[in-house]
JSON list of C-alpha atoms and ligand atoms in Angstrom, two decimals:
[
{"chain": "A", "resi": 1, "resn": "MET", "atom": "CA", "xyz": [80.27, -19.15, 100.91]},
{"chain": "A", "resi": 2, "resn": "LYS", "atom": "CA", "xyz": [76.73, -16.68, 101.72]},
{"chain": "A", "resi": 3, "resn": "PRO", "atom": "CA", "xyz": [77.17, -13.90, 99.47]},
{"chain": "A", "resi": 4, "resn": "ILE", "atom": "CA", "xyz": [77.65, -10.13, 100.92]},
{"chain": "A", "resi": 5, "resn": "ILE", "atom": "CA", "xyz": [75.26, -7.44, 100.55]},
{"chain": "A", "resi": 6, "resn": "GLY", "atom": "CA", "xyz": [76.32, -3.78, 101.00]},
{"chain": "A", "resi": 7, "resn": "ILE", "atom": "CA", "xyz": [72.93, -1.87, 102.74]},
{"chain": "A", "resi": 8, "resn": "THR", "atom": "CA", "xyz": [73.32, 2.23, 102.05]},
{"chain": "A", "resi": 9, "resn": "MET", "atom": "CA", "xyz": [72.72, 3.91, 105.02]},
{"chain": "A", "resi": 10, "resn": "GLN", "atom": "CA", "xyz": [70.39, 6.94, 106.29]},
{"chain": "A", "resi": 11, "resn": "PRO", "atom": "CA", "xyz": [71.93, 10.09, 106.87]},
{"chain": "A", "resi": 12, "resn": "VAL", "atom": "CA", "xyz": [70.74, 11.77, 110.13]},
{"chain": "A", "resi": 13, "resn": "LYS", "atom": "CA", "xyz": [72.08, 14.87, 112.04]},
{"chain": "A", "resi": 14, "resn": "GLY", "atom": "CA", "xyz": [76.25, 14.19, 111.07]},
{"chain": "A", "resi": 15, "resn": "ALA", "atom": "CA", "xyz": [75.40, 10.38, 111.47]},
{"chain": "A", "resi": 16, "resn": "GLN", "atom": "CA", "xyz": [74.54, 7.58, 109.62]},
{"chain": "A", "resi": 17, "resn": "GLN", "atom": "CA", "xyz": [72.01, 5.02, 110.91]},
{"chain": "A", "resi": 18, "resn": "LEU", "atom": "CA", "xyz": [70.24, 1.54, 108.90]},
{"chain": "A", "resi": 19, "resn": "ASN", "atom": "CA", "xyz": [66.68, 0.61, 110.27]},
{"chain": "A", "resi": 20, "resn": "GLN", "atom": "CA", "xyz": [67.72, -2.83, 111.71]},
{"chain": "A", "resi": 21, "resn": "ARG", "atom": "CA", "xyz": [64.61, -4.27, 109.64]},
{"chain": "A", "resi": 22, "resn": "TYR", "atom": "CA", "xyz": [66.86, -4.35, 106.39]},
{"chain": "A", "resi": 23, "resn": "ILE", "atom": "CA", "xyz": [69.51, -6.41, 108.07]},
{"chain": "A", "resi": 24, "resn": "GLU", "atom": "CA", "xyz": [67.27, -8.46, 109.27]},
{"chain": "A", "resi": 25, "resn": "SER", "atom": "CA", "xyz": [65.41, -9.29, 106.06]},
{"chain": "A", "resi": 26, "resn": "ILE", "atom": "CA", "xyz": [68.95, -10.22, 104.55]},
{"chain": "A", "resi": 27, "resn": "LEU", "atom": "CA", "xyz": [70.28, -12.62, 107.07]},
{"chain": "A", "resi": 28, "resn": "ALA", "atom": "CA", "xyz": [66.41, -14.54, 107.13]},
{"chain": "A", "resi": 29, "resn": "ALA", "atom": "CA", "xyz": [67.68, -15.00, 102.83]},
{"chain": "A", "resi": 30, "resn": "GLY", "atom": "CA", "xyz": [70.83, -16.13, 103.79]},
{"chain": "A", "resi": 31, "resn": "GLY", "atom": "CA", "xyz": [73.11, -12.81, 103.02]},
{"chain": "A", "resi": 32, "resn": "VAL", "atom": "CA", "xyz": [75.78, -11.17, 104.73]},
{"chain": "A", "resi": 33, "resn": "PRO", "atom": "CA", "xyz": [74.92, -7.83, 105.86]},
{"chain": "A", "resi": 34, "resn": "LEU", "atom": "CA", "xyz": [77.80, -5.32, 105.36]},
{"chain": "A", "resi": 35, "resn": "CYS", "atom": "CA", "xyz": [76.70, -1.39, 105.84]},
{"chain": "A", "resi": 36, "resn": "ILE", "atom": "CA", "xyz": [77.96, 0.89, 103.44]},
{"chain": "A", "resi": 37, "resn": "PRO", "atom": "CA", "xyz": [78.46, 4.50, 104.54]},
{"chain": "A", "resi": 38, "resn": "ASN", "atom": "CA", "xyz": [76.84, 7.65, 102.21]},
{"chain": "A", "resi": 39, "resn": "THR", "atom": "CA", "xyz": [80.28, 8.55, 100.57]},
{"chain": "A", "resi": 40, "resn": "THR", "atom": "CA", "xyz": [81.83, 9.74, 96.88]},
{"chain": "A", "resi": 41, "resn": "PRO", "atom": "CA", "xyz": [83.48, 8.15, 95.15]},
{"chain": "A", "resi": 42, "resn": "ILE", "atom": "CA", "xyz": [81.93, 4.78, 96.37]},
{"chain": "A", "resi": 43, "resn": "GLY", "atom": "CA", "xyz": [83.15, 2.73, 93.67]},
{"chain": "A", "resi": 44, "resn": "ALA", "atom": "CA", "xyz": [86.07, 1.11, 95.36]},
{"chain": "A", "resi": 45, "resn": "ILE", "atom": "CA", "xyz": [83.46, -0.42, 98.12]},
{"chain": "A", "resi": 46, "resn": "ILE", "atom": "CA", "xyz": [81.02, -1.23, 96.04]},
{"chain": "A", "resi": 47, "resn": "SER", "atom": "CA", "xyz": [83.26, -3.43, 93.78]},
{"chain": "A", "resi": 48, "resn": "ARG", "atom": "CA", "xyz": [83.72, -5.75, 96.97]},
{"chain": "A", "resi": 49, "resn": "LEU", "atom": "CA", "xyz": [80.18, -6.81, 97.35]},
{"chain": "A", "resi": 50, "resn": "ASP", "atom": "CA", "xyz": [78.16, -9.72, 96.17]},
{"chain": "A", "resi": 51, "resn": "GLY", "atom": "CA", "xyz": [75.33, -7.39, 95.95]},
{"chain": "A", "resi": 52, "resn": "LEU", "atom": "CA", "xyz": [73.71, -3.85, 96.74]},
{"chain": "A", "resi": 53, "resn": "LEU", "atom": "CA", "xyz": [70.32, -3.25, 98.60]},
{"chain": "A", "resi": 54, "resn": "VAL", "atom": "CA", "xyz": [69.62, 0.59, 98.26]},
{"chain": "A", "resi": 55, "resn": "ILE", "atom": "CA", "xyz": [67.25, 1.29, 100.97]},
{"chain": "A", "resi": 56, "resn": "GLY", "atom": "CA", "xyz": [64.54, 4.04, 101.53]},
{"chain": "A", "resi": 57, "resn": "GLY", "atom": "CA", "xyz": [64.70, 7.71, 102.86]},
{"chain": "A", "resi": 58, "resn": "ASP", "atom": "CA", "xyz": [64.14, 11.24, 102.46]},
{"chain": "A", "resi": 59, "resn": "ASP", "atom": "CA", "xyz": [63.01, 13.10, 98.66]},
{"chain": "A", "resi": 60, "resn": "ILE", "atom": "CA", "xyz": [65.34, 12.66, 96.04]},
{"chain": "A", "resi": 61, "resn": "HIS", "atom": "CA", "xyz": [66.35, 16.40, 94.76]},
{"chain": "A", "resi": 62, "resn": "PRO", "atom": "CA", "xyz": [64.67, 17.47, 91.76]},
{"chain": "A", "resi": 63, "resn": "LYS", "atom": "CA", "xyz": [67.84, 19.18, 89.90]},
{"chain": "A", "resi": 64, "resn": "PHE", "atom": "CA", "xyz": [69.09, 15.12, 89.38]},
{"chain": "A", "resi": 65, "resn": "PHE", "atom": "CA", "xyz": [66.03, 15.32, 87.13]},
{"chain": "A", "resi": 66, "resn": "ASP", "atom": "CA", "xyz": [66.14, 18.60, 85.34]},
{"chain": "A", "resi": 67, "resn": "GLU", "atom": "CA", "xyz": [63.31, 20.06, 87.82]},
{"chain": "A", "resi": 68, "resn": "GLU", "atom": "CA", "xyz": [62.98, 22.99, 90.01]},
{"chain": "A", "resi": 69, "resn": "PRO", "atom": "CA", "xyz": [61.48, 21.99, 93.70]},
{"chain": "A", "resi": 70, "resn": "HIS", "atom": "CA", "xyz": [57.80, 21.74, 93.84]},
{"chain": "A", "resi": 71, "resn": "ARG", "atom": "CA", "xyz": [56.37, 23.73, 96.82]},
{"chain": "A", "resi": 72, "resn": "ALA", "atom": "CA", "xyz": [55.66, 20.16, 98.60]},
{"chain": "A", "resi": 73, "resn": "LEU", "atom": "CA", "xyz": [58.82, 18.76, 97.96]},
{"chain": "A", "resi": 74, "resn": "GLY", "atom": "CA", "xyz": [60.84, 17.27, 101.37]},
{"chain": "A", "resi": 75, "resn": "TYR", "atom": "CA", "xyz": [63.89, 17.07, 102.97]},
{"chain": "A", "resi": 76, "resn": "VAL", "atom": "CA", "xyz": [66.61, 16.67, 100.23]},
{"chain": "A", "resi": 77, "resn": "ASP", "atom": "CA", "xyz": [70.38, 15.88, 101.10]},
{"chain": "A", "resi": 78, "resn": "ILE", "atom": "CA", "xyz": [72.40, 16.13, 97.48]},
{"chain": "A", "resi": 79, "resn": "THR", "atom": "CA", "xyz": [75.50, 13.60, 99.12]},
{"chain": "A", "resi": 80, "resn": "ARG", "atom": "CA", "xyz": [72.86, 11.13, 99.84]},
{"chain": "A", "resi": 81, "resn": "ASP", "atom": "CA", "xyz": [71.74, 11.14, 96.27]},
{"chain": "A", "resi": 82, "resn": "GLU", "atom": "CA", "xyz": [74.85, 11.42, 94.56]},
{"chain": "A", "resi": 83, "resn": "SER", "atom": "CA", "xyz": [75.95, 8.76, 96.51]},
{"chain": "A", "resi": 84, "resn": "ASP", "atom": "CA", "xyz": [73.23, 6.22, 96.07]},
{"chain": "A", "resi": 85, "resn": "ILE", "atom": "CA", "xyz": [73.45, 7.71, 92.32]},
{"chain": "A", "resi": 86, "resn": "ALA", "atom": "CA", "xyz": [76.86, 7.04, 92.34]},
{"chain": "A", "resi": 87, "resn": "ALA", "atom": "CA", "xyz": [76.67, 3.21, 94.22]},
{"chain": "A", "resi": 88, "resn": "ILE", "atom": "CA", "xyz": [73.57, 2.03, 91.43]},
{"chain": "A", "resi": 89, "resn": "ASN", "atom": "CA", "xyz": [75.98, 3.35, 88.52]},
{"chain": "A", "resi": 90, "resn": "ALA", "atom": "CA", "xyz": [79.05, 1.33, 89.91]},
{"chain": "A", "resi": 91, "resn": "ALA", "atom": "CA", "xyz": [76.89, -1.78, 90.92]},
{"chain": "A", "resi": 92, "resn": "LEU", "atom": "CA", "xyz": [75.42, -1.76, 87.22]},
{"chain": "A", "resi": 93, "resn": "SER", "atom": "CA", "xyz": [78.26, -1.36, 85.63]},
{"chain": "A", "resi": 94, "resn": "GLN", "atom": "CA", "xyz": [79.59, -4.91, 87.21]},
{"chain": "A", "resi": 95, "resn": "GLN", "atom": "CA", "xyz": [75.90, -6.48, 86.56]},
{"chain": "A", "resi": 96, "resn": "MET", "atom": "CA", "xyz": [75.86, -6.83, 90.44]},
{"chain": "A", "resi": 97, "resn": "PRO", "atom": "CA", "xyz": [72.39, -7.59, 91.82]},
{"chain": "A", "resi": 98, "resn": "LEU", "atom": "CA", "xyz": [70.40, -4.61, 92.91]},
{"chain": "A", "resi": 99, "resn": "LEU", "atom": "CA", "xyz": [67.44, -4.79, 95.14]},
{"chain": "A", "resi": 100, "resn": "ALA", "atom": "CA", "xyz": [65.91, -0.68, 95.41]},
{"chain": "A", "resi": 101, "resn": "ILE", "atom": "CA", "xyz": [63.36, -0.01, 97.73]},
{"chain": "A", "resi": 102, "resn": "CYS", "atom": "CA", "xyz": [61.38, 2.78, 98.50]},
{"chain": "A", "resi": 103, "resn": "ARG", "atom": "CA", "xyz": [63.35, 5.59, 97.32]},
{"chain": "A", "resi": 104, "resn": "GLY", "atom": "CA", "xyz": [65.83, 3.30, 96.12]},
{"chain": "A", "resi": 105, "resn": "ALA", "atom": "CA", "xyz": [63.61, 2.84, 93.41]},
{"chain": "A", "resi": 106, "resn": "GLN", "atom": "CA", "xyz": [63.24, 6.18, 92.72]},
{"chain": "A", "resi": 107, "resn": "VAL", "atom": "CA", "xyz": [66.84, 7.24, 92.94]},
{"chain": "A", "resi": 108, "resn": "LEU", "atom": "CA", "xyz": [67.52, 4.06, 90.53]},
{"chain": "A", "resi": 109, "resn": "ASN", "atom": "CA", "xyz": [65.09, 5.00, 88.37]},
{"chain": "A", "resi": 110, "resn": "VAL", "atom": "CA", "xyz": [66.36, 8.60, 88.31]},
{"chain": "A", "resi": 111, "resn": "ALA", "atom": "CA", "xyz": [70.23, 7.55, 87.97]},
{"chain": "A", "resi": 112, "resn": "LEU", "atom": "CA", "xyz": [69.14, 5.96, 84.60]},
{"chain": "A", "resi": 113, "resn": "GLY", "atom": "CA", "xyz": [67.22, 8.98, 83.10]},
{"chain": "A", "resi": 114, "resn": "GLY", "atom": "CA", "xyz": [63.97, 8.80, 84.58]},
{"chain": "A", "resi": 115, "resn": "SER", "atom": "CA", "xyz": [61.61, 11.26, 86.94]},
{"chain": "A", "resi": 116, "resn": "VAL", "atom": "CA", "xyz": [59.32, 11.17, 90.05]},
{"chain": "A", "resi": 117, "resn": "TYR", "atom": "CA", "xyz": [56.75, 13.26, 90.60]},
{"chain": "A", "resi": 118, "resn": "GLN", "atom": "CA", "xyz": [58.09, 15.77, 93.66]},
{"chain": "A", "resi": 119, "resn": "ASP", "atom": "CA", "xyz": [54.37, 14.86, 95.63]},
{"chain": "A", "resi": 120, "resn": "ILE", "atom": "CA", "xyz": [51.59, 12.82, 95.05]},
{"chain": "A", "resi": 121, "resn": "PRO", "atom": "CA", "xyz": [48.88, 14.48, 96.65]},
{"chain": "A", "resi": 122, "resn": "SER", "atom": "CA", "xyz": [49.43, 17.60, 94.71]},
{"chain": "A", "resi": 123, "resn": "GLN", "atom": "CA", "xyz": [50.17, 16.51, 91.25]},
{"chain": "A", "resi": 124, "resn": "LEU", "atom": "CA", "xyz": [48.25, 12.90, 90.96]},
{"chain": "A", "resi": 125, "resn": "PRO", "atom": "CA", "xyz": [44.99, 14.24, 93.71]},
{"chain": "A", "resi": 126, "resn": "GLN", "atom": "CA", "xyz": [42.36, 11.56, 92.67]},
{"chain": "A", "resi": 127, "resn": "THR", "atom": "CA", "xyz": [45.18, 8.43, 94.01]},
{"chain": "A", "resi": 128, "resn": "ILE", "atom": "CA", "xyz": [44.42, 6.20, 96.51]},
{"chain": "A", "resi": 129, "resn": "GLN", "atom": "CA", "xyz": [46.33, 6.60, 99.97]},
{"chain": "A", "resi": 130, "resn": "HIS", "atom": "CA", "xyz": [50.31, 5.97, 99.67]},
{"chain": "A", "resi": 131, "resn": "LYS", "atom": "CA", "xyz": [51.12, 7.68, 102.85]},
{"chain": "A", "resi": 132, "resn": "GLN", "atom": "CA", "xyz": [49.49, 5.58, 105.45]},
{"chain": "A", "resi": 133, "resn": "ALA", "atom": "CA", "xyz": [48.91, 6.45, 109.13]},
{"chain": "A", "resi": 134, "resn": "SER", "atom": "CA", "xyz": [48.81, 2.61, 110.00]},
{"chain": "A", "resi": 135, "resn": "SER", "atom": "CA", "xyz": [51.89, 0.36, 111.11]},
{"chain": "A", "resi": 136, "resn": "ARG", "atom": "CA", "xyz": [54.81, -0.45, 108.94]},
{"chain": "A", "resi": 137, "resn": "ALA", "atom": "CA", "xyz": [53.80, -3.83, 109.23]},
{"chain": "A", "resi": 138, "resn": "THR", "atom": "CA", "xyz": [50.42, -3.31, 107.85]},
{"chain": "A", "resi": 139, "resn": "HIS", "atom": "CA", "xyz": [49.30, -3.95, 103.91]},
{"chain": "A", "resi": 140, "resn": "ILE", "atom": "CA", "xyz": [47.36, -1.20, 102.90]},
{"chain": "A", "resi": 141, "resn": "HIS", "atom": "CA", "xyz": [46.65, -1.56, 98.97]},
{"chain": "A", "resi": 142, "resn": "THR", "atom": "CA", "xyz": [46.40, -3.96, 96.24]},
{"chain": "A", "resi": 143, "resn": "VAL", "atom": "CA", "xyz": [49.91, -3.84, 94.03]},
{"chain": "A", "resi": 144, "resn": "HIS", "atom": "CA", "xyz": [48.87, -5.29, 90.58]},
{"chain": "A", "resi": 145, "resn": "VAL", "atom": "CA", "xyz": [52.49, -7.37, 89.25]},
{"chain": "A", "resi": 146, "resn": "VAL", "atom": "CA", "xyz": [52.93, -7.25, 85.13]},
{"chain": "A", "resi": 147, "resn": "ALA", "atom": "CA", "xyz": [53.07, -10.55, 83.72]},
{"chain": "A", "resi": 148, "resn": "GLN", "atom": "CA", "xyz": [55.90, -12.13, 82.71]},
{"chain": "A", "resi": 149, "resn": "THR", "atom": "CA", "xyz": [58.08, -9.68, 84.30]},
{"chain": "A", "resi": 150, "resn": "LYS", "atom": "CA", "xyz": [61.18, -10.53, 87.38]},
{"chain": "A", "resi": 151, "resn": "LEU", "atom": "CA", "xyz": [58.57, -9.21, 90.01]},
{"chain": "A", "resi": 152, "resn": "ALA", "atom": "CA", "xyz": [55.73, -11.63, 88.68]},
{"chain": "A", "resi": 153, "resn": "ALA", "atom": "CA", "xyz": [58.13, -14.92, 88.59]},
{"chain": "A", "resi": 154, "resn": "ILE", "atom": "CA", "xyz": [59.50, -14.15, 92.05]},
{"chain": "A", "resi": 155, "resn": "VAL", "atom": "CA", "xyz": [55.75, -13.67, 94.02]},
{"chain": "A", "resi": 156, "resn": "HIS", "atom": "CA", "xyz": [53.88, -16.01, 91.78]},
{"chain": "A", "resi": 157, "resn": "SER", "atom": "CA", "xyz": [51.31, -13.99, 91.56]},
{"chain": "A", "resi": 158, "resn": "ASP", "atom": "CA", "xyz": [49.36, -11.09, 89.66]},
{"chain": "A", "resi": 159, "resn": "SER", "atom": "CA", "xyz": [48.65, -9.03, 92.34]},
{"chain": "A", "resi": 160, "resn": "ILE", "atom": "CA", "xyz": [49.78, -8.84, 96.19]},
{"chain": "A", "resi": 161, "resn": "MET", "atom": "CA", "xyz": [49.07, -6.33, 99.39]},
{"chain": "A", "resi": 162, "resn": "THR", "atom": "CA", "xyz": [51.59, -3.98, 100.49]},
{"chain": "A", "resi": 163, "resn": "ASN", "atom": "CA", "xyz": [52.31, -1.11, 102.75]},
{"chain": "A", "resi": 164, "resn": "SER", "atom": "CA", "xyz": [53.00, 2.45, 101.28]},
{"chain": "A", "resi": 165, "resn": "PHE", "atom": "CA", "xyz": [54.86, 5.22, 102.88]},
{"chain": "A", "resi": 166, "resn": "HIS", "atom": "CA", "xyz": [55.60, 7.41, 100.26]},
{"chain": "A", "resi": 167, "resn": "HIS", "atom": "CA", "xyz": [54.26, 11.09, 98.55]},
{"chain": "A", "resi": 168, "resn": "GLN", "atom": "CA", "xyz": [57.10, 10.96, 95.56]},
{"chain": "A", "resi": 169, "resn": "SER", "atom": "CA", "xyz": [56.80, 7.68, 92.75]},
{"chain": "A", "resi": 170, "resn": "VAL", "atom": "CA", "xyz": [58.40, 6.76, 89.77]},
{"chain": "A", "resi": 171, "resn": "LYS", "atom": "CA", "xyz": [57.07, 9.76, 86.61]},
{"chain": "A", "resi": 172, "resn": "ASP", "atom": "CA", "xyz": [59.18, 8.78, 83.60]},
{"chain": "A", "resi": 173, "resn": "VAL", "atom": "CA", "xyz": [60.48, 5.88, 83.71]},
{"chain": "A", "resi": 174, "resn": "ALA", "atom": "CA", "xyz": [64.12, 5.24, 82.26]},
{"chain": "A", "resi": 175, "resn": "PRO", "atom": "CA", "xyz": [64.38, 3.64, 79.15]},
{"chain": "A", "resi": 176, "resn": "ALA", "atom": "CA", "xyz": [66.82, 1.04, 80.26]},
{"chain": "A", "resi": 177, "resn": "LEU", "atom": "CA", "xyz": [63.74, 0.12, 82.74]},
{"chain": "A", "resi": 178, "resn": "ILE", "atom": "CA", "xyz": [59.97, -1.08, 82.70]},
{"chain": "A", "resi": 179, "resn": "VAL", "atom": "CA", "xyz": [57.53, -1.16, 85.18]},
{"chain": "A", "resi": 180, "resn": "SER", "atom": "CA", "xyz": [56.12, -4.33, 87.04]},
{"chain": "A", "resi": 181, "resn": "ALA", "atom": "CA", "xyz": [53.69, -3.38, 89.20]},
{"chain": "A", "resi": 182, "resn": "THR", "atom": "CA", "xyz": [51.07, -0.23, 89.55]},
{"chain": "A", "resi": 183, "resn": "THR", "atom": "CA", "xyz": [48.16, 0.45, 92.11]},
{"chain": "A", "resi": 184, "resn": "SER", "atom": "CA", "xyz": [44.66, 0.80, 90.95]},
{"chain": "A", "resi": 185, "resn": "ASP", "atom": "CA", "xyz": [45.44, 4.53, 90.37]},
{"chain": "A", "resi": 186, "resn": "GLY", "atom": "CA", "xyz": [48.58, 4.01, 87.66]},
{"chain": "A", "resi": 187, "resn": "VAL", "atom": "CA", "xyz": [50.81, 4.73, 90.49]},
{"chain": "A", "resi": 188, "resn": "ILE", "atom": "CA", "xyz": [54.13, 2.82, 90.04]},
{"chain": "A", "resi": 189, "resn": "GLU", "atom": "CA", "xyz": [54.68, 0.43, 92.71]},
{"chain": "A", "resi": 190, "resn": "ALA", "atom": "CA", "xyz": [57.87, -1.37, 90.91]},
{"chain": "A", "resi": 191, "resn": "ILE", "atom": "CA", "xyz": [60.26, -1.03, 88.26]},
{"chain": "A", "resi": 192, "resn": "GLU", "atom": "CA", "xyz": [62.90, -3.69, 86.40]},
{"chain": "A", "resi": 193, "resn": "HIS", "atom": "CA", "xyz": [65.99, -3.89, 84.73]},
{"chain": "A", "resi": 194, "resn": "PRO", "atom": "CA", "xyz": [64.96, -6.65, 81.90]},
{"chain": "A", "resi": 195, "resn": "ASP", "atom": "CA", "xyz": [68.09, -6.90, 81.00]},
{"chain": "A", "resi": 196, "resn": "GLU", "atom": "CA", "xyz": [69.98, -7.68, 84.00]},
{"chain": "A", "resi": 197, "resn": "PRO", "atom": "CA", "xyz": [70.46, -10.45, 86.51]},
{"chain": "A", "resi": 198, "resn": "PHE", "atom": "CA", "xyz": [68.49, -8.68, 88.87]},
{"chain": "A", "resi": 199, "resn": "CYS", "atom": "CA", "xyz": [67.58, -5.09, 89.16]},
{"chain": "A", "resi": 200, "resn": "VAL", "atom": "CA", "xyz": [64.40, -4.28, 90.86]},
{"chain": "A", "resi": 201, "resn": "GLY", "atom": "CA", "xyz": [62.86, -1.62, 92.29]},
{"chain": "A", "resi": 202, "resn": "VAL", "atom": "CA", "xyz": [60.09, -1.59, 94.63]},
{"chain": "A", "resi": 203, "resn": "GLN", "atom": "CA", "xyz": [58.04, 1.61, 96.14]},
{"chain": "A", "resi": 204, "resn": "TRP", "atom": "CA", "xyz": [56.71, -0.45, 98.86]},
{"chain": "A", "resi": 205, "resn": "HIS", "atom": "CA", "xyz": [58.66, -1.26, 102.05]},
{"chain": "A", "resi": 206, "resn": "PRO", "atom": "CA", "xyz": [59.36, -5.19, 102.15]},
{"chain": "A", "resi": 207, "resn": "GLU", "atom": "CA", "xyz": [61.15, -5.35, 105.13]},
{"chain": "A", "resi": 208, "resn": "GLU", "atom": "CA", "xyz": [58.75, -4.44, 107.00]},
{"chain": "A", "resi": 209, "resn": "LEU", "atom": "CA", "xyz": [56.44, -6.97, 106.13]},
{"chain": "A", "resi": 210, "resn": "HIS", "atom": "CA", "xyz": [55.99, -10.32, 107.26]},
{"chain": "A", "resi": 211, "resn": "ASP", "atom": "CA", "xyz": [54.46, -12.48, 104.24]},
{"chain": "A", "resi": 212, "resn": "GLU", "atom": "CA", "xyz": [55.31, -14.67, 101.57]},
{"chain": "A", "resi": 213, "resn": "ALA", "atom": "CA", "xyz": [55.79, -12.43, 99.00]},
{"chain": "A", "resi": 214, "resn": "SER", "atom": "CA", "xyz": [58.13, -10.36, 100.61]},
{"chain": "A", "resi": 215, "resn": "SER", "atom": "CA", "xyz": [60.12, -13.23, 101.72]},
{"chain": "A", "resi": 216, "resn": "GLN", "atom": "CA", "xyz": [60.40, -14.85, 98.33]},
{"chain": "A", "resi": 217, "resn": "LEU", "atom": "CA", "xyz": [61.70, -11.38, 97.33]},
{"chain": "A", "resi": 218, "resn": "PHE", "atom": "CA", "xyz": [65.02, -11.18, 99.61]},
{"chain": "A", "resi": 219, "resn": "HIS", "atom": "CA", "xyz": [65.69, -14.40, 99.25]},
{"chain": "A", "resi": 220, "resn": "ALA", "atom": "CA", "xyz": [65.17, -14.30, 94.99]},
{"chain": "A", "resi": 221, "resn": "PHE", "atom": "CA", "xyz": [67.71, -11.45, 95.03]},
{"chain": "A", "resi": 222, "resn": "VAL", "atom": "CA", "xyz": [70.14, -13.04, 97.90]},
{"chain": "A", "resi": 223, "resn": "GLU", "atom": "CA", "xyz": [70.07, -16.13, 95.47]},
{"chain": "A", "resi": 224, "resn": "ALA", "atom": "CA", "xyz": [71.41, -13.78, 92.59]},
{"chain": "A", "resi": 225, "resn": "CYS", "atom": "CA", "xyz": [73.97, -12.61, 94.40]},
{"chain": "A", "resi": 226, "resn": "HIS", "atom": "CA", "xyz": [75.69, -16.02, 94.63]},
{"chain": "A", "resi": 227, "resn": "HIS", "atom": "CA", "xyz": [78.01, -16.30, 91.44]},
{"chain": "B", "resi": 301, "resn": "LIG", "atom": "MN1", "xyz": [52.00, 2.91, 97.12]}
]
């Protein structure tokens, strides 16, 4: 049986929506995509899934990592943050495979006790471009993959080209997580949980890329969801 992959959604003005590309990527990797709403409690939904995909979106409220709002903080939605954090904790409590993308990777880090840079341009002014003006399928920067990580085993390479659409990034890595990729400026581009069967967060948007590494990432995730 194909595994059922719950995909979180993006709240928009009283509705919730999901970029079609996430659905297509899970389908292409052999999974059954199931849209799950932002809601708490969310444990009853998570327990019925075989895997959890936490999608990208707006900023995380800094109260979840004990900071005041930076002047360049973007739009935040506490209800969504709480739903994502609860979903991540529920999934990890049952060793459920989890793939977290962009904001999802940041929320994964915060859910486990880490923090994020609230605004890369002002807090890390020397970085390369991380909020690209180019199309979503354009590979804009090189991501250096840390050897002997799960990500390295998945993409079979020490560097890949990715897109980049973020003004926040992981700052203090949660105690349970490790860094599995960075850009040349030191910005953290991927994290993972070495003690979980599959718990990977990537700062880029593999669902928008049509390349080998992105396909390998989604296939490895869906494969891990077979139990
Ligand atoms: Mn980037």
